[in-house]
Short mmCIF file of N, CA, C and O in Angstrom, two decimals:
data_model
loop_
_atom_site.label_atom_id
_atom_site.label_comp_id
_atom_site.label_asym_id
_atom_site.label_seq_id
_atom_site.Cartn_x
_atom_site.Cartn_y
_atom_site.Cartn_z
N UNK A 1185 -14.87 272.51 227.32
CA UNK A 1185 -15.22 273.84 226.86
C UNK A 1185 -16.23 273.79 225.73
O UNK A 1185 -17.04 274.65 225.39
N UNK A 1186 -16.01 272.61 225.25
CA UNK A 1186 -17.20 272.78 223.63
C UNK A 1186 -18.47 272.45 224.42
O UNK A 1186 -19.53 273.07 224.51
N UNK A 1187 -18.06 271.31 224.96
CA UNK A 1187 -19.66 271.50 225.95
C UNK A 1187 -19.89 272.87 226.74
O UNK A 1187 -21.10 272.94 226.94
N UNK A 1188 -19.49 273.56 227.06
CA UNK A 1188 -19.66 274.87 227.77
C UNK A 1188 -20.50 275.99 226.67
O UNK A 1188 -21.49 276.66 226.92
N UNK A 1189 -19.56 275.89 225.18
CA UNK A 1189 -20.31 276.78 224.25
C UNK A 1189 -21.04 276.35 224.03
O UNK A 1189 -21.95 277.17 223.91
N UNK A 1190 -21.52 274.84 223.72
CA UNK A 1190 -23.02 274.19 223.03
C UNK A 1190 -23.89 274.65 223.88
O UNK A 1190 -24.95 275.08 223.43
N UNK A 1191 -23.66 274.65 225.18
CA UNK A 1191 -24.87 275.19 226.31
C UNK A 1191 -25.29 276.51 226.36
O UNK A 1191 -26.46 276.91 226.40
N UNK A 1192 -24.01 277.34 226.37
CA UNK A 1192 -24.55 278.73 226.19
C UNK A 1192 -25.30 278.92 224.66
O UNK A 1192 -26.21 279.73 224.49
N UNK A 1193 -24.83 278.15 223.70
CA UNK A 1193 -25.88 278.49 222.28
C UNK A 1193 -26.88 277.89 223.06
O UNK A 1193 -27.82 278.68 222.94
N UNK A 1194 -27.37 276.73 223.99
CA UNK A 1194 -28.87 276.46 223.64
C UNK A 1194 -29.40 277.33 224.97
O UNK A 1194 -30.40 276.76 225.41
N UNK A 1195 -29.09 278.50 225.76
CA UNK A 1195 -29.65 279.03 226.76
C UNK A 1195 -29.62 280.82 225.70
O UNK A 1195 -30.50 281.68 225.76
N UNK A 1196 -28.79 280.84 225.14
CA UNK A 1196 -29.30 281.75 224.46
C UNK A 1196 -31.02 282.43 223.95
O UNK A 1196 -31.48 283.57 224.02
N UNK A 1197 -31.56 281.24 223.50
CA UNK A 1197 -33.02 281.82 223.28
C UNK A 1197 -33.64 282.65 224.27
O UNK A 1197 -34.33 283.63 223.99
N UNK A 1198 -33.34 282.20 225.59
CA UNK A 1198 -34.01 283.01 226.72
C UNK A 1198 -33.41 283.93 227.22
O UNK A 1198 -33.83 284.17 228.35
N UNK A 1199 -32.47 284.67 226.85
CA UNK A 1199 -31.44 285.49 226.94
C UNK A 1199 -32.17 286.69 226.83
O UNK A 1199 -33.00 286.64 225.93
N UNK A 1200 -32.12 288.23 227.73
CA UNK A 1200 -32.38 289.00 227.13
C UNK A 1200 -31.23 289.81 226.41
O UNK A 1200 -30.14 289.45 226.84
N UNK A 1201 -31.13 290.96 225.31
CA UNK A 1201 -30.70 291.16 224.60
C UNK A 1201 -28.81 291.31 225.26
O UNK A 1201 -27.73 290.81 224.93
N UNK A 1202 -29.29 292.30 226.36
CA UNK A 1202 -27.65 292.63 227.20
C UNK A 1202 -27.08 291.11 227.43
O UNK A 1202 -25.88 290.86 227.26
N UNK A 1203 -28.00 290.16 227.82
CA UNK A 1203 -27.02 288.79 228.33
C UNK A 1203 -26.48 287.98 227.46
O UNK A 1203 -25.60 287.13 227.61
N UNK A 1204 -27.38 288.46 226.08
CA UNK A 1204 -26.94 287.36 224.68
C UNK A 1204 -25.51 288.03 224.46
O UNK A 1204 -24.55 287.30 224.24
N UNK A 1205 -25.33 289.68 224.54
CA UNK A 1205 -24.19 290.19 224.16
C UNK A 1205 -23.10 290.05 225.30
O UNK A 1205 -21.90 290.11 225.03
N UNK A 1206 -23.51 289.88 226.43
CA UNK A 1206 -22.51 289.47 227.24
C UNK A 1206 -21.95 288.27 227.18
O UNK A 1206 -20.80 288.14 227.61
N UNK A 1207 -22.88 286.76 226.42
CA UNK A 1207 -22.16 285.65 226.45
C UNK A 1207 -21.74 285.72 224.71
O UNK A 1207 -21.09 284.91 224.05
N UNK A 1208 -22.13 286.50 224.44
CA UNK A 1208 -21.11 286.78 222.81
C UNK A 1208 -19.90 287.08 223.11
O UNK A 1208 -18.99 286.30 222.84
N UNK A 1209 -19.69 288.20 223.69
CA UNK A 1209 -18.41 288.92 224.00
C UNK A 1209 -17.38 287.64 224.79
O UNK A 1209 -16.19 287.54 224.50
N UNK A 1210 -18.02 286.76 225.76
CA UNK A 1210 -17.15 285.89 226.46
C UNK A 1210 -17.18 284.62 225.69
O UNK A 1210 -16.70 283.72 226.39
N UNK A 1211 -17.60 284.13 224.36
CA UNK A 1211 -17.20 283.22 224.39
C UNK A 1211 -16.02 282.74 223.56
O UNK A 1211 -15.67 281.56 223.47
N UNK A 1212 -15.31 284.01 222.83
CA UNK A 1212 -14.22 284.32 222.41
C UNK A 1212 -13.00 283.24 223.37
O UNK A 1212 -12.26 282.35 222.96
N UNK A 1213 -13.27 283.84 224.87
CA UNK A 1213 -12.70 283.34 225.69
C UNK A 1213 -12.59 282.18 225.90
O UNK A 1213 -11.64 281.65 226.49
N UNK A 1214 -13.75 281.52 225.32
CA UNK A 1214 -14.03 279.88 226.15
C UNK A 1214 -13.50 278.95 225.25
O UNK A 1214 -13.85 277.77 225.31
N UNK A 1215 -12.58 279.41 224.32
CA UNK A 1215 -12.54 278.67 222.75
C UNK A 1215 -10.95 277.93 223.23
O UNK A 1215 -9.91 278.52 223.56
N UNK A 1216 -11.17 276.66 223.14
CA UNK A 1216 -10.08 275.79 223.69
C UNK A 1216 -8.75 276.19 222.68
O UNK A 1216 -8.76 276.21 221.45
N UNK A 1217 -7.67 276.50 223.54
CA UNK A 1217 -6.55 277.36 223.64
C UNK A 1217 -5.62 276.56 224.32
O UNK A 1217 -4.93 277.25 225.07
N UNK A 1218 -5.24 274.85 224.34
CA UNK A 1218 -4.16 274.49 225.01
C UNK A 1218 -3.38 275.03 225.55
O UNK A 1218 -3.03 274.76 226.69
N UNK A 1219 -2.90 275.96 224.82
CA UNK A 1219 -1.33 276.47 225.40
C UNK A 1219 -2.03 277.69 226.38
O UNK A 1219 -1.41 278.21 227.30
N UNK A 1220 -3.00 277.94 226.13
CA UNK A 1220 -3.36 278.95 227.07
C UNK A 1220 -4.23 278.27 228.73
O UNK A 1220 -4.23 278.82 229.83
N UNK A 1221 -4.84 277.07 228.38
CA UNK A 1221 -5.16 276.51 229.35
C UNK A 1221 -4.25 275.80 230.35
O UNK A 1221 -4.43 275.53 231.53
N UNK A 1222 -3.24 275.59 229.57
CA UNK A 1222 -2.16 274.62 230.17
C UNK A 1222 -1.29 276.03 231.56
O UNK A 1222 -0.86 275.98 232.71
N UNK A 1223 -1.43 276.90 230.69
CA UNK A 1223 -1.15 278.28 231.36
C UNK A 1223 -1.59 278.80 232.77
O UNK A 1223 -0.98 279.04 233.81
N UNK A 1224 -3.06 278.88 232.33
CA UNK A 1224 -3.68 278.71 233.20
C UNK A 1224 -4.01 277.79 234.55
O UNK A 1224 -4.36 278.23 235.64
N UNK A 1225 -3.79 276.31 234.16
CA UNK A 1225 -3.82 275.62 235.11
C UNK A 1225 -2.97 275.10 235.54
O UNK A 1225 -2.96 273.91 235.87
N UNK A 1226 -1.85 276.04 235.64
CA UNK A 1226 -0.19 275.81 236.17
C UNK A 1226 -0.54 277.07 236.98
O UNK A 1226 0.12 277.03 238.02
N UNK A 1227 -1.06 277.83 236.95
CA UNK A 1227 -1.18 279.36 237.98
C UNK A 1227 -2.15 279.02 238.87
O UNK A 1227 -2.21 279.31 240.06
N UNK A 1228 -3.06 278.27 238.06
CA UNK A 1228 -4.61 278.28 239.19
C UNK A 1228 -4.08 277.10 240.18
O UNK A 1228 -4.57 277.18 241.31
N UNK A 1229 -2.98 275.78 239.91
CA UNK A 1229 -2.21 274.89 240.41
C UNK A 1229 -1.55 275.42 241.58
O UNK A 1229 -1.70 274.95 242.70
N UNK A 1230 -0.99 276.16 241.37
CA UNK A 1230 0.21 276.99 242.38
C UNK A 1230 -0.88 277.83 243.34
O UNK A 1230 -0.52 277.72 244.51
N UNK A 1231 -2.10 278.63 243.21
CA UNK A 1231 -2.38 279.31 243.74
C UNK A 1231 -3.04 278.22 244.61
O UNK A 1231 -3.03 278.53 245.79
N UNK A 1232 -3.68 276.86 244.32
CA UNK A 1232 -4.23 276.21 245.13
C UNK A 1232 -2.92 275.86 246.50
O UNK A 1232 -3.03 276.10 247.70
N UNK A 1233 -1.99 275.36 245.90
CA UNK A 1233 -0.94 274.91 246.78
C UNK A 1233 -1.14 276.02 248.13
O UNK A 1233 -1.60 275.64 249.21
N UNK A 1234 -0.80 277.15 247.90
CA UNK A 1234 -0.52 278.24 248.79
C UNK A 1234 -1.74 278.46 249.67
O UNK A 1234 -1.68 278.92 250.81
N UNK A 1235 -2.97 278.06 248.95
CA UNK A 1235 -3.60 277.80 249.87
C UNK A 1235 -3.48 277.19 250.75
O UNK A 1235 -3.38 277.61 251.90
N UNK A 1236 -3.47 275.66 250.26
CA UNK A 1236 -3.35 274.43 251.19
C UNK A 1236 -2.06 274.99 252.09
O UNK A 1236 -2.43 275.14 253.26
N UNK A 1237 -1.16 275.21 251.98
CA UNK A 1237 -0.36 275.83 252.98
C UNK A 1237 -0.79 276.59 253.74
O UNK A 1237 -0.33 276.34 254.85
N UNK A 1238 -1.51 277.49 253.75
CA UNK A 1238 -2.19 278.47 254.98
C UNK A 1238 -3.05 277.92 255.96
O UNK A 1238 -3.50 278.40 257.00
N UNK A 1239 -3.28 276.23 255.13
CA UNK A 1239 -4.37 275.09 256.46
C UNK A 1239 -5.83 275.52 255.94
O UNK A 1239 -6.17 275.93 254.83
N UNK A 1240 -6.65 275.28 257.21
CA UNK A 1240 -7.81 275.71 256.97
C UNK A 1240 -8.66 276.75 256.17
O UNK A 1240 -9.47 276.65 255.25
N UNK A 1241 -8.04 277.98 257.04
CA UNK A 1241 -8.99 279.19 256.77
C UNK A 1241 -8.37 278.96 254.57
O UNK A 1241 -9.05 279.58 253.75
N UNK A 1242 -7.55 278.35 254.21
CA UNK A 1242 -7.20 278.33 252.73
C UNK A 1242 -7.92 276.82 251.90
O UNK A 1242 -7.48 276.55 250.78
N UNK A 1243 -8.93 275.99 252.45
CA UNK A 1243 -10.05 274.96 252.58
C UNK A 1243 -10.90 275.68 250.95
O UNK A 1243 -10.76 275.38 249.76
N UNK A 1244 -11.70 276.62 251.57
CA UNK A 1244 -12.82 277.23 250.49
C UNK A 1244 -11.94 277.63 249.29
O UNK A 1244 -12.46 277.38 248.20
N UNK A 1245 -10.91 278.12 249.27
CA UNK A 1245 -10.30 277.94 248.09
C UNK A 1245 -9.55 277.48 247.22
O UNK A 1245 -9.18 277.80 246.09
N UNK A 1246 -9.36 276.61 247.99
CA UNK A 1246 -8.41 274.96 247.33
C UNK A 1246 -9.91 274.19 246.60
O UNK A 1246 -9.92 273.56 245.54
N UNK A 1247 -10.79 274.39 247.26
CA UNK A 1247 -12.26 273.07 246.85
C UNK A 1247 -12.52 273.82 245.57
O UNK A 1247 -12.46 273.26 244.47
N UNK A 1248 -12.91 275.44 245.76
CA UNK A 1248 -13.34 276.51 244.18
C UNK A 1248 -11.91 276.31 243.30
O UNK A 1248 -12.02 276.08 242.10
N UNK A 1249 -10.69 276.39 243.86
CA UNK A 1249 -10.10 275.98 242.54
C UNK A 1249 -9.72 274.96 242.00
O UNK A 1249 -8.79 274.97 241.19
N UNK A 1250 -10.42 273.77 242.37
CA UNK A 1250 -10.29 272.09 242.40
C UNK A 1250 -11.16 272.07 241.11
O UNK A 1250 -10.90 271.76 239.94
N UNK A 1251 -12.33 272.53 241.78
CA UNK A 1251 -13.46 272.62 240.77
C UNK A 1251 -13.44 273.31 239.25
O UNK A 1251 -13.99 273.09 238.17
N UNK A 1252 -12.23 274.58 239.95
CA UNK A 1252 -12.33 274.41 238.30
C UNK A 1252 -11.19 273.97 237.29
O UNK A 1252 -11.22 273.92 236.06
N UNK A 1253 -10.51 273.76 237.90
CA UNK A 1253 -9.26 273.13 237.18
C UNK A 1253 -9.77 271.96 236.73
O UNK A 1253 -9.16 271.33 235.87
N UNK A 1254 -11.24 271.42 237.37
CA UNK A 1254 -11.72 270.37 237.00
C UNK A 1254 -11.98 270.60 235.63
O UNK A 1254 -11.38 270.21 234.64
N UNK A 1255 -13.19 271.45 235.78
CA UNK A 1255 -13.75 272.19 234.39
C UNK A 1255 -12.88 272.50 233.27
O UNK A 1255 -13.26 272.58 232.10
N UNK A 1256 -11.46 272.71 233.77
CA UNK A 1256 -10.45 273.17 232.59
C UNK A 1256 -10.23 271.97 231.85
O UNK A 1256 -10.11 271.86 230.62
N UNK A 1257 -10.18 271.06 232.73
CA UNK A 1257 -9.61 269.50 232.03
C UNK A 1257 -8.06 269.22 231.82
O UNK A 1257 -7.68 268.15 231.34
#
């Protein structure tokens, strides 16, 4: 996640004004929160499972939430 905010500070410059305030407003969010991530990737965990149980057509969203549970760490 700190790598996530260092990036949005250095893409900021090219930001126009609405997108600088949109990644202001979200990066409240991105601010490492153990107990809240751990949270999180016990729900985003379970929701993958239920995928993988449905087989295939539940494929595209087992891989998107692989990926980001990756990202969560």
């Amino acid at each position: 996640m700190a790598d996530l905010t260092r990036l949005l500070g250095e893409l900021r410059p090219v930001l126009s004004p609405d997108q600088a305030r949109t990644v202001d407003d979200a990066l409240p969010a991105l601010t490492p929160d153990r107990a809240a991530l751990r949270e999180r990737g016990m729900i985003l965990a379970s929701v993958s499972q239920i995928a993988a149980i449905v087989g295939e057509v539940g494929r595209p969203v087992m891989e998107a939430l692989g990926r980001l549970l990756a990202l969560l760490g």
